PDB file of C-alpha atoms in Angstrom:
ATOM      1  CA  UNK X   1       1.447  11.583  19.779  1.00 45.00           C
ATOM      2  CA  UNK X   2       2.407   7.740  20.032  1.00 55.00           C
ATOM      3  CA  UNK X   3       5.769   7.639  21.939  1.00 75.00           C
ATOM      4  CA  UNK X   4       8.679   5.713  19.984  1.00 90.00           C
ATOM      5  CA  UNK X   5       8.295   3.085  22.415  1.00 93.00           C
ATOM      6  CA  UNK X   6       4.979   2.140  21.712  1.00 93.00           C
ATOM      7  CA  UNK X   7       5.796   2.894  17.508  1.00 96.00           C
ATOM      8  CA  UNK X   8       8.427   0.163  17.721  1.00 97.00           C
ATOM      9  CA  UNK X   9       6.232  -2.625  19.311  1.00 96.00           C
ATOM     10  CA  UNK X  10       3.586  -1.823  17.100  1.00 97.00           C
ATOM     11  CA  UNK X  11       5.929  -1.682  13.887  1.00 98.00           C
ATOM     12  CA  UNK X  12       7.551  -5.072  15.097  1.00 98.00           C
ATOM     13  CA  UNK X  13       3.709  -6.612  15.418  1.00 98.00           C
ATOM     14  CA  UNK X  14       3.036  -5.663  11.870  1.00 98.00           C
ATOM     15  CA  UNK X  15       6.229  -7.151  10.743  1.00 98.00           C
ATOM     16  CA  UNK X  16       4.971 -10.718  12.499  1.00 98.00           C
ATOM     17  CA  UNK X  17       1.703 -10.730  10.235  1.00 98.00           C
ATOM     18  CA  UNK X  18       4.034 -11.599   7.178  1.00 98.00           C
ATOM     19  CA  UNK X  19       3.959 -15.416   6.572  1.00 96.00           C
ATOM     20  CA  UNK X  20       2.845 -17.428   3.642  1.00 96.00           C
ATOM     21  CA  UNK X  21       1.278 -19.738   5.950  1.00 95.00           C
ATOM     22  CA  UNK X  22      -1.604 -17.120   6.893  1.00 96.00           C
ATOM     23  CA  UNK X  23      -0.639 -14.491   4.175  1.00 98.00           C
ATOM     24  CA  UNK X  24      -1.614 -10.629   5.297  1.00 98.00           C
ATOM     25  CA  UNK X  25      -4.567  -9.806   3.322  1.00 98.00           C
ATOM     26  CA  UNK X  26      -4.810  -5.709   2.922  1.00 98.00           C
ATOM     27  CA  UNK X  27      -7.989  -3.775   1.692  1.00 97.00           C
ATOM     28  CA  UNK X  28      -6.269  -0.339   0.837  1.00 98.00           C
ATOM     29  CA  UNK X  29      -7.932   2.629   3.089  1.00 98.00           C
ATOM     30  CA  UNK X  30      -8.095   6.098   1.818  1.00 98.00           C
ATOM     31  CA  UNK X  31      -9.984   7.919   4.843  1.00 97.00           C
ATOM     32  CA  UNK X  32     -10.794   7.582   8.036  1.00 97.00           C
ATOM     33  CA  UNK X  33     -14.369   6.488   7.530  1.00 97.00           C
ATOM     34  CA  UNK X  34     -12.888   3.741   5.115  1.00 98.00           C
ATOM     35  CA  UNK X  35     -10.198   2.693   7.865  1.00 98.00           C
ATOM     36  CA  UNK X  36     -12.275   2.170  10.584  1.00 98.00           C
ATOM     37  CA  UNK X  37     -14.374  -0.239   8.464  1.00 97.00           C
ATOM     38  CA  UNK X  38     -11.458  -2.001   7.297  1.00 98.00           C
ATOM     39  CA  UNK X  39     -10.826  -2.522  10.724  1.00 98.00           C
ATOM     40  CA  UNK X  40     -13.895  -3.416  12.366  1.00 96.00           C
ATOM     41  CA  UNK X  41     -14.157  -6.739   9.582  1.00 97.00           C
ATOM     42  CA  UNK X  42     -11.065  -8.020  12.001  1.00 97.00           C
ATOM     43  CA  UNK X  43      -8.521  -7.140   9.669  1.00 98.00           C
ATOM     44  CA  UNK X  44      -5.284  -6.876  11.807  1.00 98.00           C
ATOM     45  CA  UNK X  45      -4.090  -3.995  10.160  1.00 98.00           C
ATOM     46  CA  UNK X  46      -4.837  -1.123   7.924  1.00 98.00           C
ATOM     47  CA  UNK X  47      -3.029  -0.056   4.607  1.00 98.00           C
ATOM     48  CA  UNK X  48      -3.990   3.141   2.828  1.00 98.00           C
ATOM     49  CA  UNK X  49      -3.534   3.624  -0.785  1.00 98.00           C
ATOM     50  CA  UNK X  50      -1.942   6.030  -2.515  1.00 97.00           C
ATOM     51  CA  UNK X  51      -4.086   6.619  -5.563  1.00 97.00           C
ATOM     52  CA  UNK X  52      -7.214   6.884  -3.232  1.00 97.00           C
ATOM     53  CA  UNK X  53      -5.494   8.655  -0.839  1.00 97.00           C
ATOM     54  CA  UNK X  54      -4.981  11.308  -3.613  1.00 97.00           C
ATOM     55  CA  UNK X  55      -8.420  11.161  -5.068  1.00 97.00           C
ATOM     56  CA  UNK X  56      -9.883  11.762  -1.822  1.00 96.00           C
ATOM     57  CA  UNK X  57      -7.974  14.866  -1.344  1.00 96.00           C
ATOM     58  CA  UNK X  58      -8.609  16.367  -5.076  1.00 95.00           C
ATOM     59  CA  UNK X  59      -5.248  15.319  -6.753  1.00 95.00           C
ATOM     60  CA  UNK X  60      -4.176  12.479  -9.210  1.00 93.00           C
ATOM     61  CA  UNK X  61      -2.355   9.647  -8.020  1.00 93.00           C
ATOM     62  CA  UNK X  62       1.997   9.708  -9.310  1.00 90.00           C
ATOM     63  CA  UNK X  63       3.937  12.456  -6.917  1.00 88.00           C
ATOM     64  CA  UNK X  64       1.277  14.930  -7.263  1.00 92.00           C
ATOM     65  CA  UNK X  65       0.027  15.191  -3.900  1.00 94.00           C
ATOM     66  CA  UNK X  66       1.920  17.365  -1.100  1.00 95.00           C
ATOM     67  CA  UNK X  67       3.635  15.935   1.249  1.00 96.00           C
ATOM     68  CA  UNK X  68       1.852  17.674   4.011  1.00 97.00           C
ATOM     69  CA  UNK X  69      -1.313  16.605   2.833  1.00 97.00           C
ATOM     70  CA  UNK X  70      -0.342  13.116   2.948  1.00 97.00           C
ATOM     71  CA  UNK X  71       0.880  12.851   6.025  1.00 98.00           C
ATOM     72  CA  UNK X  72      -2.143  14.701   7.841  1.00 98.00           C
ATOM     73  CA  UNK X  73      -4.121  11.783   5.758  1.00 97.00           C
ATOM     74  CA  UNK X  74      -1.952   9.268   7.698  1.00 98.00           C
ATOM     75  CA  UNK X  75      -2.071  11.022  10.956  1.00 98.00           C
ATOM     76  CA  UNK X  76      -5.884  10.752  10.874  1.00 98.00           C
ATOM     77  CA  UNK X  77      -6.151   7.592  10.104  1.00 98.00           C
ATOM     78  CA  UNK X  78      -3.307   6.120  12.713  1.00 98.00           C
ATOM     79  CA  UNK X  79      -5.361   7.852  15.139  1.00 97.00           C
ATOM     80  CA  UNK X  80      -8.550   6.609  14.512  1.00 97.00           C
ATOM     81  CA  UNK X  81      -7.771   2.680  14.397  1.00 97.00           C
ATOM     82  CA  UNK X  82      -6.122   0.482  16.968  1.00 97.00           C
ATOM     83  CA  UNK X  83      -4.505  -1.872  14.893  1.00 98.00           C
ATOM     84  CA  UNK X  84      -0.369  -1.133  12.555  1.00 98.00           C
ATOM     85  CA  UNK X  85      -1.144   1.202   9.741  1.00 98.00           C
ATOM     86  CA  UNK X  86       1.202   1.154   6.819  1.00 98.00           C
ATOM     87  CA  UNK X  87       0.713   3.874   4.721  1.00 98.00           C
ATOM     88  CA  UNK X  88       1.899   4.112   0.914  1.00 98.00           C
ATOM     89  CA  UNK X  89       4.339   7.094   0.531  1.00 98.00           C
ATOM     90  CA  UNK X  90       4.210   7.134  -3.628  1.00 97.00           C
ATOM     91  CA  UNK X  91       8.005   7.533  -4.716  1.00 96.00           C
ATOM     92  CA  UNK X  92       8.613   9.046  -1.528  1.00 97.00           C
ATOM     93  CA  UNK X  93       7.341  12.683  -1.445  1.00 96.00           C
ATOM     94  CA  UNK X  94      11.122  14.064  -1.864  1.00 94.00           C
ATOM     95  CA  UNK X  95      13.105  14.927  -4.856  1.00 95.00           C
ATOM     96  CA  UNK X  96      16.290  13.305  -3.366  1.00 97.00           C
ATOM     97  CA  UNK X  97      17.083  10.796  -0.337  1.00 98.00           C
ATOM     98  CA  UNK X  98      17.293  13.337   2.363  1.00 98.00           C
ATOM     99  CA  UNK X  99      13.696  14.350   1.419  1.00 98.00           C
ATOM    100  CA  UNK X 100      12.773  11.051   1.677  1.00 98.00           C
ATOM    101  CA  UNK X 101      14.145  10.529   4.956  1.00 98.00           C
ATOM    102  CA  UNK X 102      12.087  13.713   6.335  1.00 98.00           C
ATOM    103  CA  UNK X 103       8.933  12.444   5.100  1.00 98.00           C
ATOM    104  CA  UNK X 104       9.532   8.912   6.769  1.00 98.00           C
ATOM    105  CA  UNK X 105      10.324  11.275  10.167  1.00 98.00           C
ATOM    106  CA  UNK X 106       6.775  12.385   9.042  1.00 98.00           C
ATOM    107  CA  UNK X 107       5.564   8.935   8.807  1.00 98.00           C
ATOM    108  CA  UNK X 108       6.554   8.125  12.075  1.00 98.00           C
ATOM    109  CA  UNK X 109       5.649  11.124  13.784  1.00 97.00           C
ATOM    110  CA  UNK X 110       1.904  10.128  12.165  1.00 98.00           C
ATOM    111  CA  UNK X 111       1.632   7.034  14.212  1.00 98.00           C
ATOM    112  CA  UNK X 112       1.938   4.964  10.591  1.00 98.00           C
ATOM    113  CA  UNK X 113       5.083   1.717  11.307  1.00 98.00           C
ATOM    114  CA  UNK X 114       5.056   0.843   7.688  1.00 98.00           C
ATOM    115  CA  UNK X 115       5.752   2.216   4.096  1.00 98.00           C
ATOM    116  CA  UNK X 116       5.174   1.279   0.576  1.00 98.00           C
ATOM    117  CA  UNK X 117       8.176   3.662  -1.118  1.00 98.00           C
ATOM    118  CA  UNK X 118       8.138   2.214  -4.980  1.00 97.00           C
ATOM    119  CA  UNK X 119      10.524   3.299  -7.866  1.00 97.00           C
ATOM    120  CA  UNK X 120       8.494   3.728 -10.837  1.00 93.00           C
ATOM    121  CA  UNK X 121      11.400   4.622 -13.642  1.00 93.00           C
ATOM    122  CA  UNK X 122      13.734   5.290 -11.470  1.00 96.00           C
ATOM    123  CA  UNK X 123      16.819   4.209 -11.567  1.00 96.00           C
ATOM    124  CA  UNK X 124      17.182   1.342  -9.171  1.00 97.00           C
ATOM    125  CA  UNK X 125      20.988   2.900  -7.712  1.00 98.00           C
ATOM    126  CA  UNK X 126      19.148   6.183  -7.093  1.00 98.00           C
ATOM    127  CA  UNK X 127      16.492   4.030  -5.180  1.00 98.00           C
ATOM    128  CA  UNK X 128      18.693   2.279  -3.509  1.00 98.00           C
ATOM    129  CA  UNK X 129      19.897   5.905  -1.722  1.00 98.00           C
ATOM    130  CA  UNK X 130      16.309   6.739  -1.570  1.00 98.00           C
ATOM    131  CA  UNK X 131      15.945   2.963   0.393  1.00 98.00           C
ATOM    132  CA  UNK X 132      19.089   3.742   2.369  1.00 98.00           C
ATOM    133  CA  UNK X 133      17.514   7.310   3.735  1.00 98.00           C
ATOM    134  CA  UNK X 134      13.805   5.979   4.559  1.00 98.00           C
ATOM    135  CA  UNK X 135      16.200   3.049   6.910  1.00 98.00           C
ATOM    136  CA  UNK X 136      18.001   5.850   8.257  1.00 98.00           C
ATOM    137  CA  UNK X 137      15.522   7.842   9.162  1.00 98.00           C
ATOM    138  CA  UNK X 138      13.427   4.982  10.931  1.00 98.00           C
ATOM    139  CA  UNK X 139      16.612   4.060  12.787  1.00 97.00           C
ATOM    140  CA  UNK X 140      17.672   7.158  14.319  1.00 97.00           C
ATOM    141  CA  UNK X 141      13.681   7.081  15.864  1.00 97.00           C
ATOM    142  CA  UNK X 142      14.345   4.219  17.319  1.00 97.00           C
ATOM    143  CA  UNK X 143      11.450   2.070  15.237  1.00 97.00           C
ATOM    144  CA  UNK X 144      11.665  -1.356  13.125  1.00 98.00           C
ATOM    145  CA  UNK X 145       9.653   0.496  10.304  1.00 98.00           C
ATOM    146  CA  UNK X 146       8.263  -1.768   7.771  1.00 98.00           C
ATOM    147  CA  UNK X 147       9.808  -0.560   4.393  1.00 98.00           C
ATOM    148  CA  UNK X 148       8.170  -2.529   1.908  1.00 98.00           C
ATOM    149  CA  UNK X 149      10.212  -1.599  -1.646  1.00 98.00           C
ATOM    150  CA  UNK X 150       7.948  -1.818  -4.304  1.00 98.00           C
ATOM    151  CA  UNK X 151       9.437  -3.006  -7.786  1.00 98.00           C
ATOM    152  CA  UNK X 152       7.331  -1.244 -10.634  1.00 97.00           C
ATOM    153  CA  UNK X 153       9.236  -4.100 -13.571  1.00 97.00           C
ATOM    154  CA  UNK X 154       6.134  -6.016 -14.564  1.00 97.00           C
ATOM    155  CA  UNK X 155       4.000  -3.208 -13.528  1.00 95.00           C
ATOM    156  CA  UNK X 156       4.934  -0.532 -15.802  1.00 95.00           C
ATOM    157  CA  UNK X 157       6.547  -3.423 -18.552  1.00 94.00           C
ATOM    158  CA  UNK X 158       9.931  -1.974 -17.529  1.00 94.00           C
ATOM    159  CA  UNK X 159      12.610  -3.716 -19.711  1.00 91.00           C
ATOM    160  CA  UNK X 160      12.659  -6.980 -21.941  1.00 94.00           C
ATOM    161  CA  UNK X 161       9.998  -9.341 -21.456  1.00 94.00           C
ATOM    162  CA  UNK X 162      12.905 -12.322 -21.562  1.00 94.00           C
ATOM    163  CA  UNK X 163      14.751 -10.727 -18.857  1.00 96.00           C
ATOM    164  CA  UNK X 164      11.927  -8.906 -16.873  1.00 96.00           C
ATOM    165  CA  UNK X 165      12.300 -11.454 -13.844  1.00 97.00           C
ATOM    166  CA  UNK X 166      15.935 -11.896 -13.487  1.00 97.00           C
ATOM    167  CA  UNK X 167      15.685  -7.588 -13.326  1.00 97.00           C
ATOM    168  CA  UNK X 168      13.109  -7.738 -10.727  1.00 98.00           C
ATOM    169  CA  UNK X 169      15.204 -10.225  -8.982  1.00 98.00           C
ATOM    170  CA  UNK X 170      18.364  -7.673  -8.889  1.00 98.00           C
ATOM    171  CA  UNK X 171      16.639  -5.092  -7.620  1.00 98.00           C
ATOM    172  CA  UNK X 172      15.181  -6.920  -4.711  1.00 98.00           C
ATOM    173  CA  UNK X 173      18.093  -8.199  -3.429  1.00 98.00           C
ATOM    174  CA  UNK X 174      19.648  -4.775  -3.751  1.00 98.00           C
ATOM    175  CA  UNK X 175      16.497  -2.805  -2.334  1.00 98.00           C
ATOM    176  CA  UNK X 176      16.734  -5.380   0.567  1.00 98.00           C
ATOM    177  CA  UNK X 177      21.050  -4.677   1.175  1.00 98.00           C
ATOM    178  CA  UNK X 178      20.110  -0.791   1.560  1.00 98.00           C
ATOM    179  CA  UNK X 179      17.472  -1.575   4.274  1.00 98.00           C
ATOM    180  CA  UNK X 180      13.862  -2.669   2.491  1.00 98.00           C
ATOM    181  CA  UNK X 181      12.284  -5.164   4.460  1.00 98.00           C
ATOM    182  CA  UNK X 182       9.856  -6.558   2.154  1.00 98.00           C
ATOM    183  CA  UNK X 183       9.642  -6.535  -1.673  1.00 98.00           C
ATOM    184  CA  UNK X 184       6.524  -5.735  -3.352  1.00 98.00           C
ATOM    185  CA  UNK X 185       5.807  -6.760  -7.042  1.00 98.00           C
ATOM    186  CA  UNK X 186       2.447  -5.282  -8.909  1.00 98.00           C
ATOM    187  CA  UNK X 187       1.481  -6.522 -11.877  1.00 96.00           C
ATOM    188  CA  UNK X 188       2.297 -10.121 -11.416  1.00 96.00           C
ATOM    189  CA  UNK X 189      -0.374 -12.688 -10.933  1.00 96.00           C
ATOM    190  CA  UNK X 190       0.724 -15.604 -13.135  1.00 95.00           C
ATOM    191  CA  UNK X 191       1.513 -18.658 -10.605  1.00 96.00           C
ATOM    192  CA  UNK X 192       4.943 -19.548 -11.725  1.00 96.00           C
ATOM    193  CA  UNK X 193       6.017 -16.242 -11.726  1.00 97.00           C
ATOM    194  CA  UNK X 194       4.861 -15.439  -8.533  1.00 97.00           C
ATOM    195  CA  UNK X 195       6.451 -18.902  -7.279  1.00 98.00           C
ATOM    196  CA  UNK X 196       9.306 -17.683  -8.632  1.00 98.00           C
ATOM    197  CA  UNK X 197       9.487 -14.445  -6.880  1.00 98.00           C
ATOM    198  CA  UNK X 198       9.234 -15.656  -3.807  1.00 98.00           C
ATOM    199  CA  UNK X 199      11.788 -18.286  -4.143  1.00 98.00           C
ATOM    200  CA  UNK X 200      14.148 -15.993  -5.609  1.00 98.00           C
ATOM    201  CA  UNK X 201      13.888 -13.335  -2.492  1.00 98.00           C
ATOM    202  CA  UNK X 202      14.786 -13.499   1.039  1.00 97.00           C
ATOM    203  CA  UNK X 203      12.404 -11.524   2.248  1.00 98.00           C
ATOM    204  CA  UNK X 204       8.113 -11.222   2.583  1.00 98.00           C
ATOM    205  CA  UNK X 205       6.697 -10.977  -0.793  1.00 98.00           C
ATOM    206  CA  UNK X 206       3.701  -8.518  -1.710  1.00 98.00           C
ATOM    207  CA  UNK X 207       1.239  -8.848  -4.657  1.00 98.00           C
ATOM    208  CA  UNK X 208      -1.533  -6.934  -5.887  1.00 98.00           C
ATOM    209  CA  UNK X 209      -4.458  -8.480  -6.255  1.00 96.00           C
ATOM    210  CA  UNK X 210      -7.547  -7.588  -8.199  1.00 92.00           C
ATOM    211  CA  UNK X 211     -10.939  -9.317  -9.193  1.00 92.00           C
ATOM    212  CA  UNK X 212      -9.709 -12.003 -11.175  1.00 88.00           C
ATOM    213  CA  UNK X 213      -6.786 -13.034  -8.851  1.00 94.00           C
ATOM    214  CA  UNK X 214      -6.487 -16.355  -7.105  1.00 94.00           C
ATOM    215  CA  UNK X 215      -7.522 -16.577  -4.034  1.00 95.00           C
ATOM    216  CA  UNK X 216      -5.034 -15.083  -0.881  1.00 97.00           C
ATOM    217  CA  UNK X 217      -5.215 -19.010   0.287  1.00 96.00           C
ATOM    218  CA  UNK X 218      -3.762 -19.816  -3.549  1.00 97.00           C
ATOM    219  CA  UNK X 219      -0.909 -17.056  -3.224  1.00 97.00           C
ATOM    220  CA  UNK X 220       0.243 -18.321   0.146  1.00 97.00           C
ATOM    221  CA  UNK X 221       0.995 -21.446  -1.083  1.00 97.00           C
ATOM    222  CA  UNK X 222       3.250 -19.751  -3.449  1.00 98.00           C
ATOM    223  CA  UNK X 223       4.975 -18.523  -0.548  1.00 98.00           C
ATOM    224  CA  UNK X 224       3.133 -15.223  -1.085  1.00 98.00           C
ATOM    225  CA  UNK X 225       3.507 -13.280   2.701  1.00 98.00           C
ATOM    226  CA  UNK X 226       1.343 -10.621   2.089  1.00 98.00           C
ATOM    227  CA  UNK X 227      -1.272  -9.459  -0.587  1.00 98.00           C
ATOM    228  CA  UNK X 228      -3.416  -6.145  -1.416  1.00 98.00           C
ATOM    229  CA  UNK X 229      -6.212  -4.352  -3.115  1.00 98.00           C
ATOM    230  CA  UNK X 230      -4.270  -1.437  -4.104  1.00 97.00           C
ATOM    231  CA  UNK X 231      -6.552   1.106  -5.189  1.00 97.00           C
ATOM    232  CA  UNK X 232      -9.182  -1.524  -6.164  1.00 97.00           C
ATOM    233  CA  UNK X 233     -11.560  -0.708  -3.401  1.00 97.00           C
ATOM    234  CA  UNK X 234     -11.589   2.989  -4.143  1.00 98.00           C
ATOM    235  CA  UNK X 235     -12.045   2.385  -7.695  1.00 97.00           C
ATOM    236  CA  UNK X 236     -15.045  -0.169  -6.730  1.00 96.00           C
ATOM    237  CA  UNK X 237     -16.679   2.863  -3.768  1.00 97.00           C
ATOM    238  CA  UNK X 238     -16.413   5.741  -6.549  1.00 97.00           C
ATOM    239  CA  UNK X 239     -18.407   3.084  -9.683  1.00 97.00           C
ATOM    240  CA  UNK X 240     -20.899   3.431  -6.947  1.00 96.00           C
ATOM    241  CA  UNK X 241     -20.889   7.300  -6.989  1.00 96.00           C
ATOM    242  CA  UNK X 242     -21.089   7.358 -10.870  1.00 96.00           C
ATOM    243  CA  UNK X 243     -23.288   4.298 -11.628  1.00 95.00           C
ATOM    244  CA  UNK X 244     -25.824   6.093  -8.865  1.00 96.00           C
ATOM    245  CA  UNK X 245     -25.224   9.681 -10.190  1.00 97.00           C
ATOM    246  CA  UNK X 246     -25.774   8.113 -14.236  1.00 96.00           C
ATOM    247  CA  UNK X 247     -29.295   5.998 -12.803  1.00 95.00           C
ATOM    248  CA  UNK X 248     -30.641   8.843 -10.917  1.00 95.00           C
ATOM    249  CA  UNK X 249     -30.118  11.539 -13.994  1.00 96.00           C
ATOM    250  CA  UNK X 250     -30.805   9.080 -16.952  1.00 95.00           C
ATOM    251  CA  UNK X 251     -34.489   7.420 -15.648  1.00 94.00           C
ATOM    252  CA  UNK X 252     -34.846   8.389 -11.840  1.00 94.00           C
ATOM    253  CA  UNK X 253     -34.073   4.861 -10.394  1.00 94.00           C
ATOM    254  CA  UNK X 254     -31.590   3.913  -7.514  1.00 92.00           C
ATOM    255  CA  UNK X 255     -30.511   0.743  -7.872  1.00 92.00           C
ATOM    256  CA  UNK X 256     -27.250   1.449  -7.487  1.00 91.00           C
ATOM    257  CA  UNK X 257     -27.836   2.262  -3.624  1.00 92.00           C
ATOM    258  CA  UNK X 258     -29.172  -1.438  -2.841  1.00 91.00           C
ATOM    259  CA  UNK X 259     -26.319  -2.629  -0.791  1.00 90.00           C
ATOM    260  CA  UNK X 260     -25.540   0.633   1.057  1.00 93.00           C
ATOM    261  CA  UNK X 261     -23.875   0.176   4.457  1.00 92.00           C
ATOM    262  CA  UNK X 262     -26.532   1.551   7.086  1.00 93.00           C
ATOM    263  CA  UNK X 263     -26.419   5.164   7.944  1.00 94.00           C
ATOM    264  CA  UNK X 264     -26.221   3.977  11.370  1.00 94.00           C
ATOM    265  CA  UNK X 265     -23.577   1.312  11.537  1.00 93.00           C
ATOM    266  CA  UNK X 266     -21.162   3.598   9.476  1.00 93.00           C
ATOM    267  CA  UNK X 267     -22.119   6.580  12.322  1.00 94.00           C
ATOM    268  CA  UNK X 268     -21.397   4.258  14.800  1.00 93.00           C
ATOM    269  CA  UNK X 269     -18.114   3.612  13.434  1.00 91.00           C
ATOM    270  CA  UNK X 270     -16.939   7.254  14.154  1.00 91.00           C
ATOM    271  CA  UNK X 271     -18.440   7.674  17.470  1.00 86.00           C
ATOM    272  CA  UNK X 272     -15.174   5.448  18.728  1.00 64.00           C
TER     273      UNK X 272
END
């Protein structure tokens, strides 16, 4: 198991990678095997995603998935890269705040030094307990955890339109007073809005990008710290699966397979 120690240089590392000026770009992970080749492109870090994570394992993505399951997920996957993993803990795997503090002591204990912890339709004072308990939890371990407080407004078209910013807004700032240390905002891609955003909060912003997004280059300039794929890549890995299963039943062809990674290259990959 990684000693606290080593957890806390490696959380305060991942922290560092948060700038506008060379914005953290994260392809979502939901295995091992997807992981290590997220890592072996360079990428500095590794961020799994919830809604693959959950396919992966046989369950739908929302609060579905066991706790224990998750965190074995994580566990593998800290242990089978080099570089921070931040892993995406849903709504927190815990009906109240001192469940969500044992599942960041889970976290930990998995090697991950970052969260994504978002609050859906919850109420943003019960977050902000929920917020309080993942700081907590981190804290008493000893480790800077990166809590990164997602903010579901624009996602889930929580609200009025009119006010939908000025909401978003709030609950940063509030997220942020109970202990979040980043705010991350789904569902927002329009430029001013995004500019915004990241004037309006004192701390790293997160967006979600997707395949018509502007580029990560664009965002920075925004003052965008960080952006990722979400469950974009696992979406794009399992269109393989169906466009190859639909080819191979419908007329016998494989075109789907053409730009397969080699059998060998992905074997090398977990030989390490």
């Amino acid at each position: 198991m990684t000693t606290n120690v080593a957890l806390a240089a490696k959380a305060t590392a991942f922290t560092a990678l948060h700038t506008p000026t060379n914005p953290l770009a994260l392809a979502n992970a939901w295995d091992v095997a997807s992981a290590r080749i997220v890592e072996a492109t360079g990428a500095p870090a590794v961020a799994t995603t919830s809604a693959g994570v959950a396919w992966s394992l046989g369950s739908p993505d929302g609060d579905s998935l066991a706790r224990d399951r998750a965190l074995d997920l994580i566990a593998r996957v800290a242990a089978a890269v080099s570089v921070p993993v931040t892993a995406d803990i849903e709504g927190g795997f815990g009906a109240d705040p001192a469940a969500v503090g044992e599942t960041v002591t889970g976290v930990l204990a998995a090697g991950a030094v970052g969260i994504n912890i978002e609050d859906g339709h919850r109420d943003p004072a019960e977050q902000v307990e929920r917020l309080a308990a993942a700081r907590a939890a981190a804290d008493a371990a000893g480790v800077p955890l990166y809590i990164n407080a997602r903010i579901d407004t624009h996602l889930r078209g929580i609200g009025d339109p009119s006010t939908r910013l000025d909401e978003t807004l709030t609950r940063a700032a509030a997220y942020l007073r109970a202990g979040a240390t980043g705010i991350f905002v789904p569902g927002v891609l329009d430029p001013d809005t995004v500019a915004e955003l990241a004037k309006g909060i004192d701390a790293p912003l997160n967006i979600l990008l997707g395949p018509d997004a502007p580029s990560v280059s664009a965002f920075g300039a925004l003052g965008v710290s960080r952006v990722s794929l979400g469950s974009w890549v696992a979406e794009a890995a399992y269109a393989v699966v169906r466009r190859a299963a639909e080819e191979l039943i419908s007329d016998g062809s494989y075109g789907a397979l053409a730009h397969s990674l080699p059998y060998g290259d992905l074997n090398s990959l977990l030989k390490g």
